[in-house]
């Protein structure tokens, strides 16, 4: 999905807010179309062969809840959210999460 969106729209980025409804889904935008700032945390970049690095940002308030979890960006059948680029494709992005292990927490200095 990300390679297809990249071919159509160029470099991409994600932002995950903490809002309800559409705001609780990861939103995919053309890189730079969603302006990030001090209220956002750059979690890292998705390494997508053929689509380059895809930065993933999260609202700082949402990060406070999820900082102890391993997050996976997945794509499933369904209607994409709001302004997210996958909206017209019949697929949508979602976040799957699990708690970090004690070893993972220790390596991040969170234990």
PDB file of N, CA and C in Angstrom:
ATOM      1  N   UNK A   1       0.827  -1.190   0.000  1.00  0.00           N
ATOM      2  CA  UNK A   1       0.000   0.000   0.000  1.00  0.00           C
ATOM      3  C   UNK A   1       0.871   1.253   0.000  1.00  0.00           C
ATOM      4  N   UNK A   2       1.905   1.282   0.845  1.00  0.00           N
ATOM      5  CA  UNK A   2       2.746   2.478   0.909  1.00  0.00           C
ATOM      6  C   UNK A   2       3.521   2.693  -0.389  1.00  0.00           C
ATOM      7  N   UNK A   3       3.964   1.616  -1.029  1.00  0.00           N
ATOM      8  CA  UNK A   3       4.650   1.780  -2.314  1.00  0.00           C
ATOM      9  C   UNK A   3       3.694   2.349  -3.361  1.00  0.00           C
ATOM     10  N   UNK A   4       2.449   1.886  -3.364  1.00  0.00           N
ATOM     11  CA  UNK A   4       1.455   2.413  -4.316  1.00  0.00           C
ATOM     12  C   UNK A   4       1.164   3.889  -4.044  1.00  0.00           C
ATOM     13  N   UNK A   5       0.981   4.239  -2.770  1.00  0.00           N
ATOM     14  CA  UNK A   5       0.713   5.636  -2.431  1.00  0.00           C
ATOM     15  C   UNK A   5       1.903   6.528  -2.758  1.00  0.00           C
ATOM     16  N   UNK A   6       3.104   6.011  -2.530  1.00  0.00           N
ATOM     17  CA  UNK A   6       4.315   6.765  -2.860  1.00  0.00           C
ATOM     18  C   UNK A   6       4.410   7.002  -4.362  1.00  0.00           C
ATOM     19  N   UNK A   7       4.095   5.984  -5.163  1.00  0.00           N
ATOM     20  CA  UNK A   7       4.148   6.137  -6.622  1.00  0.00           C
ATOM     21  C   UNK A   7       3.177   7.212  -7.102  1.00  0.00           C
ATOM     22  N   UNK A   8       2.041   7.329  -6.419  1.00  0.00           N
ATOM     23  CA  UNK A   8       1.033   8.302  -6.830  1.00  0.00           C
ATOM     24  C   UNK A   8       1.252   9.698  -6.241  1.00  0.00           C
ATOM     25  N   UNK A   9       1.740   9.763  -4.994  1.00  0.00           N
ATOM     26  CA  UNK A   9       1.786  11.041  -4.269  1.00  0.00           C
ATOM     27  C   UNK A   9       3.194  11.519  -3.908  1.00  0.00           C
ATOM     28  N   UNK A  10       4.213  10.694  -4.149  1.00  0.00           N
ATOM     29  CA  UNK A  10       5.573  11.056  -3.751  1.00  0.00           C
ATOM     30  C   UNK A  10       5.841  10.698  -2.294  1.00  0.00           C
ATOM     31  N   UNK A  11       6.882  11.293  -1.686  1.00  0.00           N
ATOM     32  CA  UNK A  11       7.241  10.960  -0.300  1.00  0.00           C
ATOM     33  C   UNK A  11       6.045  11.114   0.642  1.00  0.00           C
ATOM     34  N   UNK A  12       6.011  10.226   1.658  1.00  0.00           N
ATOM     35  CA  UNK A  12       4.871  10.139   2.569  1.00  0.00           C
ATOM     36  C   UNK A  12       5.287  10.392   4.008  1.00  0.00           C
ATOM     37  N   UNK A  13       4.286  10.599   4.842  1.00  0.00           N
ATOM     38  CA  UNK A  13       4.475  10.694   6.292  1.00  0.00           C
ATOM     39  C   UNK A  13       3.202  10.195   6.987  1.00  0.00           C
ATOM     40  N   UNK A  14       3.325   9.794   8.239  1.00  0.00           N
ATOM     41  CA  UNK A  14       2.174   9.438   9.067  1.00  0.00           C
ATOM     42  C   UNK A  14       2.079  10.383  10.243  1.00  0.00           C
ATOM     43  N   UNK A  15       0.843  10.607  10.688  1.00  0.00           N
ATOM     44  CA  UNK A  15       0.612  11.292  11.959  1.00  0.00           C
ATOM     45  C   UNK A  15      -0.522  10.561  12.677  1.00  0.00           C
ATOM     46  N   UNK A  16      -0.308  10.309  13.960  1.00  0.00           N
ATOM     47  CA  UNK A  16      -1.300   9.659  14.812  1.00  0.00           C
ATOM     48  C   UNK A  16      -1.672  10.644  15.902  1.00  0.00           C
ATOM     49  N   UNK A  17      -2.924  11.103  15.879  1.00  0.00           N
ATOM     50  CA  UNK A  17      -3.352  12.019  16.932  1.00  0.00           C
ATOM     51  C   UNK A  17      -3.983  11.210  18.053  1.00  0.00           C
ATOM     52  N   UNK A  18      -4.509  11.874  19.019  1.00  0.00           N
ATOM     53  CA  UNK A  18      -5.157  11.188  20.125  1.00  0.00           C
ATOM     54  C   UNK A  18      -6.643  11.422  20.131  1.00  0.00           C
ATOM     55  N   UNK A  19      -7.171  11.955  19.036  1.00  0.00           N
ATOM     56  CA  UNK A  19      -8.587  12.282  18.992  1.00  0.00           C
ATOM     57  C   UNK A  19      -9.469  11.061  18.879  1.00  0.00           C
ATOM     58  N   UNK A  20     -10.749  11.309  18.844  1.00  0.00           N
ATOM     59  CA  UNK A  20     -11.690  10.207  18.679  1.00  0.00           C
ATOM     60  C   UNK A  20     -11.968   9.992  17.199  1.00  0.00           C
ATOM     61  N   UNK A  21     -12.678   8.939  16.899  1.00  0.00           N
ATOM     62  CA  UNK A  21     -13.120   8.638  15.534  1.00  0.00           C
ATOM     63  C   UNK A  21     -11.943   8.617  14.578  1.00  0.00           C
ATOM     64  N   UNK A  22     -11.968   9.446  13.522  1.00  0.00           N
ATOM     65  CA  UNK A  22     -10.874   9.467  12.552  1.00  0.00           C
ATOM     66  C   UNK A  22      -9.543   9.813  13.201  1.00  0.00           C
ATOM     67  N   UNK A  23      -9.547  10.615  14.253  1.00  0.00           N
ATOM     68  CA  UNK A  23      -8.308  11.020  14.897  1.00  0.00           C
ATOM     69  C   UNK A  23      -7.592   9.895  15.600  1.00  0.00           C
ATOM     70  N   UNK A  24      -8.254   8.765  15.812  1.00  0.00           N
ATOM     71  CA  UNK A  24      -7.606   7.649  16.488  1.00  0.00           C
ATOM     72  C   UNK A  24      -6.933   6.702  15.499  1.00  0.00           C
ATOM     73  N   UNK A  25      -7.040   6.967  14.213  1.00  0.00           N
ATOM     74  CA  UNK A  25      -6.408   6.151  13.185  1.00  0.00           C
ATOM     75  C   UNK A  25      -5.132   6.835  12.708  1.00  0.00           C
ATOM     76  N   UNK A  26      -4.111   6.052  12.325  1.00  0.00           N
ATOM     77  CA  UNK A  26      -2.930   6.690  11.752  1.00  0.00           C
ATOM     78  C   UNK A  26      -3.285   7.273  10.388  1.00  0.00           C
ATOM     79  N   UNK A  27      -2.908   8.507  10.175  1.00  0.00           N
ATOM     80  CA  UNK A  27      -3.244   9.193   8.927  1.00  0.00           C
ATOM     81  C   UNK A  27      -1.984   9.319   8.076  1.00  0.00           C
ATOM     82  N   UNK A  28      -2.101   8.956   6.805  1.00  0.00           N
ATOM     83  CA  UNK A  28      -0.997   9.030   5.865  1.00  0.00           C
ATOM     84  C   UNK A  28      -1.192  10.249   4.964  1.00  0.00           C
ATOM     85  N   UNK A  29      -0.149  11.072   4.857  1.00  0.00           N
ATOM     86  CA  UNK A  29      -0.192  12.305   4.077  1.00  0.00           C
ATOM     87  C   UNK A  29       1.022  12.373   3.153  1.00  0.00           C
ATOM     88  N   UNK A  30       0.950  13.189   2.112  1.00  0.00           N
ATOM     89  CA  UNK A  30       2.189  13.521   1.410  1.00  0.00           C
ATOM     90  C   UNK A  30       3.144  14.185   2.416  1.00  0.00           C
ATOM     91  N   UNK A  31       4.416  13.862   2.337  1.00  0.00           N
ATOM     92  CA  UNK A  31       5.398  14.403   3.289  1.00  0.00           C
ATOM     93  C   UNK A  31       5.302  15.917   3.349  1.00  0.00           C
ATOM     94  N   UNK A  32       5.216  16.452   4.560  1.00  0.00           N
ATOM     95  CA  UNK A  32       5.163  17.887   4.773  1.00  0.00           C
ATOM     96  C   UNK A  32       3.781  18.495   4.688  1.00  0.00           C
ATOM     97  N   UNK A  33       2.783  17.722   4.251  1.00  0.00           N
ATOM     98  CA  UNK A  33       1.432  18.293   4.146  1.00  0.00           C
ATOM     99  C   UNK A  33       0.797  18.488   5.520  1.00  0.00           C
ATOM    100  N   UNK A  34       1.126  17.637   6.481  1.00  0.00           N
ATOM    101  CA  UNK A  34       0.654  17.813   7.849  1.00  0.00           C
ATOM    102  C   UNK A  34       1.793  18.462   8.618  1.00  0.00           C
ATOM    103  N   UNK A  35       1.557  19.632   9.166  1.00  0.00           N
ATOM    104  CA  UNK A  35       2.607  20.349   9.880  1.00  0.00           C
ATOM    105  C   UNK A  35       2.729  19.836  11.305  1.00  0.00           C
ATOM    106  N   UNK A  36       3.920  19.390  11.666  1.00  0.00           N
ATOM    107  CA  UNK A  36       4.189  18.924  13.021  1.00  0.00           C
ATOM    108  C   UNK A  36       4.891  20.034  13.786  1.00  0.00           C
ATOM    109  N   UNK A  37       4.855  19.914  15.109  1.00  0.00           N
ATOM    110  CA  UNK A  37       5.490  20.927  15.944  1.00  0.00           C
ATOM    111  C   UNK A  37       5.837  20.370  17.307  1.00  0.00           C
ATOM    112  N   UNK A  38       5.954  21.247  18.276  1.00  0.00           N
ATOM    113  CA  UNK A  38       6.347  20.869  19.622  1.00  0.00           C
ATOM    114  C   UNK A  38       5.362  19.955  20.330  1.00  0.00           C
ATOM    115  N   UNK A  39       4.141  19.881  19.832  1.00  0.00           N
ATOM    116  CA  UNK A  39       3.150  19.004  20.461  1.00  0.00           C
ATOM    117  C   UNK A  39       3.143  17.611  19.835  1.00  0.00           C
ATOM    118  N   UNK A  40       4.148  17.325  18.987  1.00  0.00           N
ATOM    119  CA  UNK A  40       4.256  16.028  18.326  1.00  0.00           C
ATOM    120  C   UNK A  40       5.596  15.383  18.628  1.00  0.00           C
ATOM    121  N   UNK A  41       5.624  14.043  18.597  1.00  0.00           N
ATOM    122  CA  UNK A  41       6.839  13.261  18.824  1.00  0.00           C
ATOM    123  C   UNK A  41       7.132  12.469  17.555  1.00  0.00           C
ATOM    124  N   UNK A  42       8.371  12.555  17.069  1.00  0.00           N
ATOM    125  CA  UNK A  42       8.780  11.741  15.918  1.00  0.00           C
ATOM    126  C   UNK A  42       9.219  10.383  16.461  1.00  0.00           C
ATOM    127  N   UNK A  43       8.404   9.354  16.216  1.00  0.00           N
ATOM    128  CA  UNK A  43       8.705   8.020  16.743  1.00  0.00           C
ATOM    129  C   UNK A  43       9.790   7.312  15.947  1.00  0.00           C
ATOM    130  N   UNK A  44       9.941   7.691  14.697  1.00  0.00           N
ATOM    131  CA  UNK A  44      10.926   7.052  13.828  1.00  0.00           C
ATOM    132  C   UNK A  44      10.410   7.036  12.408  1.00  0.00           C
ATOM    133  N   UNK A  45      11.132   6.319  11.560  1.00  0.00           N
ATOM    134  CA  UNK A  45      10.763   6.217  10.156  1.00  0.00           C
ATOM    135  C   UNK A  45      10.477   4.766   9.803  1.00  0.00           C
ATOM    136  N   UNK A  46       9.409   4.537   9.048  1.00  0.00           N
ATOM    137  CA  UNK A  46       9.142   3.213   8.501  1.00  0.00           C
ATOM    138  C   UNK A  46      10.075   3.023   7.315  1.00  0.00           C
ATOM    139  N   UNK A  47      10.770   1.894   7.274  1.00  0.00           N
ATOM    140  CA  UNK A  47      11.673   1.585   6.173  1.00  0.00           C
ATOM    141  C   UNK A  47      10.880   0.803   5.130  1.00  0.00           C
ATOM    142  N   UNK A  48      10.498   1.475   4.055  1.00  0.00           N
ATOM    143  CA  UNK A  48       9.648   0.868   3.033  1.00  0.00           C
ATOM    144  C   UNK A  48      10.432   0.830   1.723  1.00  0.00           C
ATOM    145  N   UNK A  49      10.960  -0.346   1.355  1.00  0.00           N
ATOM    146  CA  UNK A  49      11.689  -0.431   0.089  1.00  0.00           C
ATOM    147  C   UNK A  49      10.815   0.073  -1.066  1.00  0.00           C
ATOM    148  N   UNK A  50      11.382   0.939  -1.868  1.00  0.00           N
ATOM    149  CA  UNK A  50      10.651   1.500  -2.990  1.00  0.00           C
ATOM    150  C   UNK A  50       9.846   2.742  -2.644  1.00  0.00           C
ATOM    151  N   UNK A  51       9.773   3.071  -1.357  1.00  0.00           N
ATOM    152  CA  UNK A  51       9.031   4.271  -0.947  1.00  0.00           C
ATOM    153  C   UNK A  51       9.868   5.150  -0.029  1.00  0.00           C
ATOM    154  N   UNK A  52      11.116   4.750   0.195  1.00  0.00           N
ATOM    155  CA  UNK A  52      11.990   5.540   1.059  1.00  0.00           C
ATOM    156  C   UNK A  52      11.536   5.514   2.500  1.00  0.00           C
ATOM    157  N   UNK A  53      12.203   6.253   3.365  1.00  0.00           N
ATOM    158  CA  UNK A  53      11.752   6.318   4.756  1.00  0.00           C
ATOM    159  C   UNK A  53      10.438   7.096   4.851  1.00  0.00           C
ATOM    160  N   UNK A  54       9.539   6.595   5.696  1.00  0.00           N
ATOM    161  CA  UNK A  54       8.242   7.239   5.909  1.00  0.00           C
ATOM    162  C   UNK A  54       8.184   7.654   7.379  1.00  0.00           C
ATOM    163  N   UNK A  55       8.384   8.940   7.687  1.00  0.00           N
ATOM    164  CA  UNK A  55       8.371   9.385   9.083  1.00  0.00           C
ATOM    165  C   UNK A  55       7.012   9.140   9.734  1.00  0.00           C
ATOM    166  N   UNK A  56       7.058   8.741  11.002  1.00  0.00           N
ATOM    167  CA  UNK A  56       5.836   8.511  11.774  1.00  0.00           C
ATOM    168  C   UNK A  56       5.859   9.428  12.983  1.00  0.00           C
ATOM    169  N   UNK A  57       4.860  10.299  13.067  1.00  0.00           N
ATOM    170  CA  UNK A  57       4.715  11.268  14.146  1.00  0.00           C
ATOM    171  C   UNK A  57       3.481  10.925  14.971  1.00  0.00           C
ATOM    172  N   UNK A  58       3.534  11.256  16.254  1.00  0.00           N
ATOM    173  CA  UNK A  58       2.389  11.037  17.135  1.00  0.00           C
ATOM    174  C   UNK A  58       2.217  12.265  18.031  1.00  0.00           C
ATOM    175  N   UNK A  59       0.969  12.617  18.287  1.00  0.00           N
ATOM    176  CA  UNK A  59       0.688  13.708  19.219  1.00  0.00           C
ATOM    177  C   UNK A  59       1.304  13.363  20.573  1.00  0.00           C
ATOM    178  N   UNK A  60       1.973  14.333  21.183  1.00  0.00           N
ATOM    179  CA  UNK A  60       2.675  14.097  22.458  1.00  0.00           C
ATOM    180  C   UNK A  60       1.736  13.537  23.530  1.00  0.00           C
ATOM    181  N   UNK A  61       0.505  14.025  23.587  1.00  0.00           N
ATOM    182  CA  UNK A  61      -0.453  13.526  24.590  1.00  0.00           C
ATOM    183  C   UNK A  61      -0.777  12.050  24.350  1.00  0.00           C
ATOM    184  N   UNK A  62      -0.899  11.644  23.085  1.00  0.00           N
ATOM    185  CA  UNK A  62      -1.156  10.237  22.774  1.00  0.00           C
ATOM    186  C   UNK A  62       0.068   9.391  23.089  1.00  0.00           C
ATOM    187  N   UNK A  63       1.257   9.917  22.801  1.00  0.00           N
ATOM    188  CA  UNK A  63       2.504   9.217  23.093  1.00  0.00           C
ATOM    189  C   UNK A  63       2.627   8.905  24.589  1.00  0.00           C
ATOM    190  N   UNK A  64       2.139   9.792  25.431  1.00  0.00           N
ATOM    191  CA  UNK A  64       2.193   9.553  26.877  1.00  0.00           C
ATOM    192  C   UNK A  64       1.480   8.249  27.243  1.00  0.00           C
ATOM    193  N   UNK A  65       0.417   7.912  26.520  1.00  0.00           N
ATOM    194  CA  UNK A  65      -0.305   6.668  26.773  1.00  0.00           C
ATOM    195  C   UNK A  65       0.390   5.458  26.156  1.00  0.00           C
ATOM    196  N   UNK A  66       1.041   5.639  25.013  1.00  0.00           N
ATOM    197  CA  UNK A  66       1.559   4.501  24.247  1.00  0.00           C
ATOM    198  C   UNK A  66       3.071   4.336  24.320  1.00  0.00           C
ATOM    199  N   UNK A  67       3.757   5.121  25.140  1.00  0.00           N
ATOM    200  CA  UNK A  67       5.218   5.052  25.147  1.00  0.00           C
ATOM    201  C   UNK A  67       5.762   3.709  25.639  1.00  0.00           C
ATOM    202  N   UNK A  68       4.949   2.919  26.283  1.00  0.00           N
ATOM    203  CA  UNK A  68       5.388   1.618  26.789  1.00  0.00           C
ATOM    204  C   UNK A  68       4.913   0.469  25.903  1.00  0.00           C
ATOM    205  N   UNK A  69       4.589   0.787  24.652  1.00  0.00           N
ATOM    206  CA  UNK A  69       4.081  -0.237  23.740  1.00  0.00           C
ATOM    207  C   UNK A  69       4.900  -0.305  22.463  1.00  0.00           C
ATOM    208  N   UNK A  70       4.895  -1.486  21.875  1.00  0.00           N
ATOM    209  CA  UNK A  70       5.464  -1.699  20.544  1.00  0.00           C
ATOM    210  C   UNK A  70       4.323  -1.494  19.564  1.00  0.00           C
ATOM    211  N   UNK A  71       4.499  -0.617  18.608  1.00  0.00           N
ATOM    212  CA  UNK A  71       3.438  -0.277  17.666  1.00  0.00           C
ATOM    213  C   UNK A  71       3.755  -0.843  16.284  1.00  0.00           C
ATOM    214  N   UNK A  72       2.740  -1.381  15.641  1.00  0.00           N
ATOM    215  CA  UNK A  72       2.852  -1.888  14.273  1.00  0.00           C
ATOM    216  C   UNK A  72       1.807  -1.193  13.424  1.00  0.00           C
ATOM    217  N   UNK A  73       2.241  -0.618  12.309  1.00  0.00           N
ATOM    218  CA  UNK A  73       1.308  -0.029  11.353  1.00  0.00           C
ATOM    219  C   UNK A  73       0.870  -1.154  10.429  1.00  0.00           C
ATOM    220  N   UNK A  74      -0.430  -1.379  10.352  1.00  0.00           N
ATOM    221  CA  UNK A  74      -0.985  -2.450   9.527  1.00  0.00           C
ATOM    222  C   UNK A  74      -1.973  -1.849   8.540  1.00  0.00           C
ATOM    223  N   UNK A  75      -2.337  -2.609   7.538  1.00  0.00           N
ATOM    224  CA  UNK A  75      -3.351  -2.192   6.577  1.00  0.00           C
ATOM    225  C   UNK A  75      -4.374  -3.325   6.478  1.00  0.00           C
ATOM    226  N   UNK A  76      -5.648  -2.965   6.550  1.00  0.00           N
ATOM    227  CA  UNK A  76      -6.731  -3.951   6.543  1.00  0.00           C
ATOM    228  C   UNK A  76      -7.855  -3.461   5.632  1.00  0.00           C
ATOM    229  N   UNK A  77      -8.737  -4.351   5.210  1.00  0.00           N
ATOM    230  CA  UNK A  77      -9.890  -3.896   4.426  1.00  0.00           C
ATOM    231  C   UNK A  77     -10.743  -2.926   5.236  1.00  0.00           C
ATOM    232  N   UNK A  78     -11.293  -1.948   4.570  1.00  0.00           N
ATOM    233  CA  UNK A  78     -12.156  -0.967   5.226  1.00  0.00           C
ATOM    234  C   UNK A  78     -11.968   0.395   4.612  1.00  0.00           C
ATOM    235  N   UNK A  79     -12.772   1.323   5.055  1.00  0.00           N
ATOM    236  CA  UNK A  79     -12.710   2.677   4.533  1.00  0.00           C
ATOM    237  C   UNK A  79     -11.671   3.476   5.296  1.00  0.00           C
ATOM    238  N   UNK A  80     -10.743   4.087   4.574  1.00  0.00           N
ATOM    239  CA  UNK A  80      -9.719   4.921   5.188  1.00  0.00           C
ATOM    240  C   UNK A  80     -10.325   6.132   5.875  1.00  0.00           C
ATOM    241  N   UNK A  81      -9.564   6.707   6.784  1.00  0.00           N
ATOM    242  CA  UNK A  81     -10.063   7.792   7.620  1.00  0.00           C
ATOM    243  C   UNK A  81      -9.822   9.161   6.999  1.00  0.00           C
ATOM    244  N   UNK A  82     -10.820  10.010   7.086  1.00  0.00           N
ATOM    245  CA  UNK A  82     -10.715  11.431   6.764  1.00  0.00           C
ATOM    246  C   UNK A  82      -9.890  11.765   5.548  1.00  0.00           C
ATOM    247  N   UNK A  83      -8.792  12.481   5.774  1.00  0.00           N
ATOM    248  CA  UNK A  83      -7.937  12.956   4.699  1.00  0.00           C
ATOM    249  C   UNK A  83      -6.773  12.020   4.408  1.00  0.00           C
ATOM    250  N   UNK A  84      -6.731  10.854   5.045  1.00  0.00           N
ATOM    251  CA  UNK A  84      -5.636   9.923   4.835  1.00  0.00           C
ATOM    252  C   UNK A  84      -5.634   9.429   3.387  1.00  0.00           C
ATOM    253  N   UNK A  85      -4.456   9.309   2.796  1.00  0.00           N
ATOM    254  CA  UNK A  85      -4.338   9.010   1.371  1.00  0.00           C
ATOM    255  C   UNK A  85      -4.957   7.688   0.948  1.00  0.00           C
ATOM    256  N   UNK A  86      -5.062   6.730   1.841  1.00  0.00           N
ATOM    257  CA  UNK A  86      -5.610   5.427   1.448  1.00  0.00           C
ATOM    258  C   UNK A  86      -7.131   5.410   1.421  1.00  0.00           C
ATOM    259  N   UNK A  87      -7.777   6.488   1.831  1.00  0.00           N
ATOM    260  CA  UNK A  87      -9.238   6.532   1.962  1.00  0.00           C
ATOM    261  C   UNK A  87      -9.988   5.977   0.750  1.00  0.00           C
ATOM    262  N   UNK A  88      -9.627   6.310  -0.473  1.00  0.00           N
ATOM    263  CA  UNK A  88     -10.422   5.816  -1.605  1.00  0.00           C
ATOM    264  C   UNK A  88     -10.073   4.404  -2.076  1.00  0.00           C
ATOM    265  N   UNK A  89      -9.134   3.722  -1.423  1.00  0.00           N
ATOM    266  CA  UNK A  89      -8.651   2.440  -1.937  1.00  0.00           C
ATOM    267  C   UNK A  89      -9.445   1.223  -1.477  1.00  0.00           C
ATOM    268  N   UNK A  90     -10.290   1.380  -0.463  1.00  0.00           N
ATOM    269  CA  UNK A  90     -10.974   0.215   0.106  1.00  0.00           C
ATOM    270  C   UNK A  90     -10.159  -0.457   1.196  1.00  0.00           C
ATOM    271  N   UNK A  91      -9.009   0.136   1.528  1.00  0.00           N
ATOM    272  CA  UNK A  91      -8.163  -0.339   2.624  1.00  0.00           C
ATOM    273  C   UNK A  91      -7.964   0.810   3.593  1.00  0.00           C
ATOM    274  N   UNK A  92      -7.542   0.463   4.823  1.00  0.00           N
ATOM    275  CA  UNK A  92      -7.267   1.516   5.801  1.00  0.00           C
ATOM    276  C   UNK A  92      -6.104   1.099   6.681  1.00  0.00           C
ATOM    277  N   UNK A  93      -5.395   2.096   7.168  1.00  0.00           N
ATOM    278  CA  UNK A  93      -4.296   1.845   8.101  1.00  0.00           C
ATOM    279  C   UNK A  93      -4.860   1.762   9.508  1.00  0.00           C
ATOM    280  N   UNK A  94      -4.216   0.938  10.336  1.00  0.00           N
ATOM    281  CA  UNK A  94      -4.542   0.896  11.759  1.00  0.00           C
ATOM    282  C   UNK A  94      -3.291   0.558  12.536  1.00  0.00           C
ATOM    283  N   UNK A  95      -3.335   0.818  13.824  1.00  0.00           N
ATOM    284  CA  UNK A  95      -2.212   0.544  14.717  1.00  0.00           C
ATOM    285  C   UNK A  95      -2.518  -0.695  15.532  1.00  0.00           C
ATOM    286  N   UNK A  96      -1.579  -1.612  15.557  1.00  0.00           N
ATOM    287  CA  UNK A  96      -1.644  -2.768  16.475  1.00  0.00           C
ATOM    288  C   UNK A  96      -0.566  -2.519  17.529  1.00  0.00           C
ATOM    289  N   UNK A  97      -0.873  -2.862  18.767  1.00  0.00           N
ATOM    290  CA  UNK A  97       0.092  -2.587  19.829  1.00  0.00           C
ATOM    291  C   UNK A  97       0.192  -3.759  20.788  1.00  0.00           C
ATOM    292  N   UNK A  98       1.340  -3.823  21.451  1.00  0.00           N
ATOM    293  CA  UNK A  98       1.567  -4.766  22.544  1.00  0.00           C
ATOM    294  C   UNK A  98       2.476  -4.085  23.550  1.00  0.00           C
ATOM    295  N   UNK A  99       2.366  -4.465  24.805  1.00  0.00           N
ATOM    296  CA  UNK A  99       3.250  -3.895  25.819  1.00  0.00           C
ATOM    297  C   UNK A  99       4.684  -4.310  25.550  1.00  0.00           C
ATOM    298  N   UNK A 100       5.612  -3.415  25.803  1.00  0.00           N
ATOM    299  CA  UNK A 100       7.030  -3.743  25.665  1.00  0.00           C
ATOM    300  C   UNK A 100       7.434  -4.726  26.762  1.00  0.00           C
ATOM    301  N   UNK A 101       8.388  -5.585  26.437  1.00  0.00           N
ATOM    302  CA  UNK A 101       8.922  -6.512  27.440  1.00  0.00           C
ATOM    303  C   UNK A 101       9.828  -5.741  28.392  1.00  0.00           C
ATOM    304  N   UNK A 102      10.173  -6.346  29.524  1.00  0.00           N
ATOM    305  CA  UNK A 102      11.088  -5.700  30.466  1.00  0.00           C
ATOM    306  C   UNK A 102      12.429  -5.399  29.800  1.00  0.00           C
ATOM    307  N   UNK A 103      12.910  -6.316  28.960  1.00  0.00           N
ATOM    308  CA  UNK A 103      14.170  -6.091  28.255  1.00  0.00           C
ATOM    309  C   UNK A 103      14.094  -4.900  27.308  1.00  0.00           C
ATOM    310  N   UNK A 104      12.982  -4.775  26.580  1.00  0.00           N
ATOM    311  CA  UNK A 104      12.799  -3.637  25.677  1.00  0.00           C
ATOM    312  C   UNK A 104      12.706  -2.331  26.461  1.00  0.00           C
ATOM    313  N   UNK A 105      11.976  -2.362  27.571  1.00  0.00           N
ATOM    314  CA  UNK A 105      11.869  -1.157  28.406  1.00  0.00           C
ATOM    315  C   UNK A 105      13.226  -0.739  28.949  1.00  0.00           C
ATOM    316  N   UNK A 106      14.026  -1.725  29.401  1.00  0.00           N
ATOM    317  CA  UNK A 106      15.348  -1.431  29.950  1.00  0.00           C
ATOM    318  C   UNK A 106      16.258  -0.837  28.881  1.00  0.00           C
ATOM    319  N   UNK A 107      16.194  -1.383  27.659  1.00  0.00           N
ATOM    320  CA  UNK A 107      17.056  -0.865  26.584  1.00  0.00           C
ATOM    321  C   UNK A 107      16.708   0.563  26.210  1.00  0.00           C
ATOM    322  N   UNK A 108      15.472   0.979  26.467  1.00  0.00           N
ATOM    323  CA  UNK A 108      15.037   2.343  26.183  1.00  0.00           C
ATOM    324  C   UNK A 108      15.201   3.262  27.387  1.00  0.00           C
ATOM    325  N   UNK A 109      15.678   2.708  28.499  1.00  0.00           N
ATOM    326  CA  UNK A 109      15.853   3.499  29.709  1.00  0.00           C
ATOM    327  C   UNK A 109      14.545   3.824  30.407  1.00  0.00           C
ATOM    328  N   UNK A 110      13.511   3.015  30.152  1.00  0.00           N
ATOM    329  CA  UNK A 110      12.191   3.258  30.753  1.00  0.00           C
ATOM    330  C   UNK A 110      11.921   2.338  31.942  1.00  0.00           C
ATOM    331  N   UNK A 111      12.875   1.519  32.318  1.00  0.00           N
ATOM    332  CA  UNK A 111      12.671   0.596  33.442  1.00  0.00           C
ATOM    333  C   UNK A 111      13.699   0.837  34.507  1.00  0.00           C
TER     334      UNK A 111
END
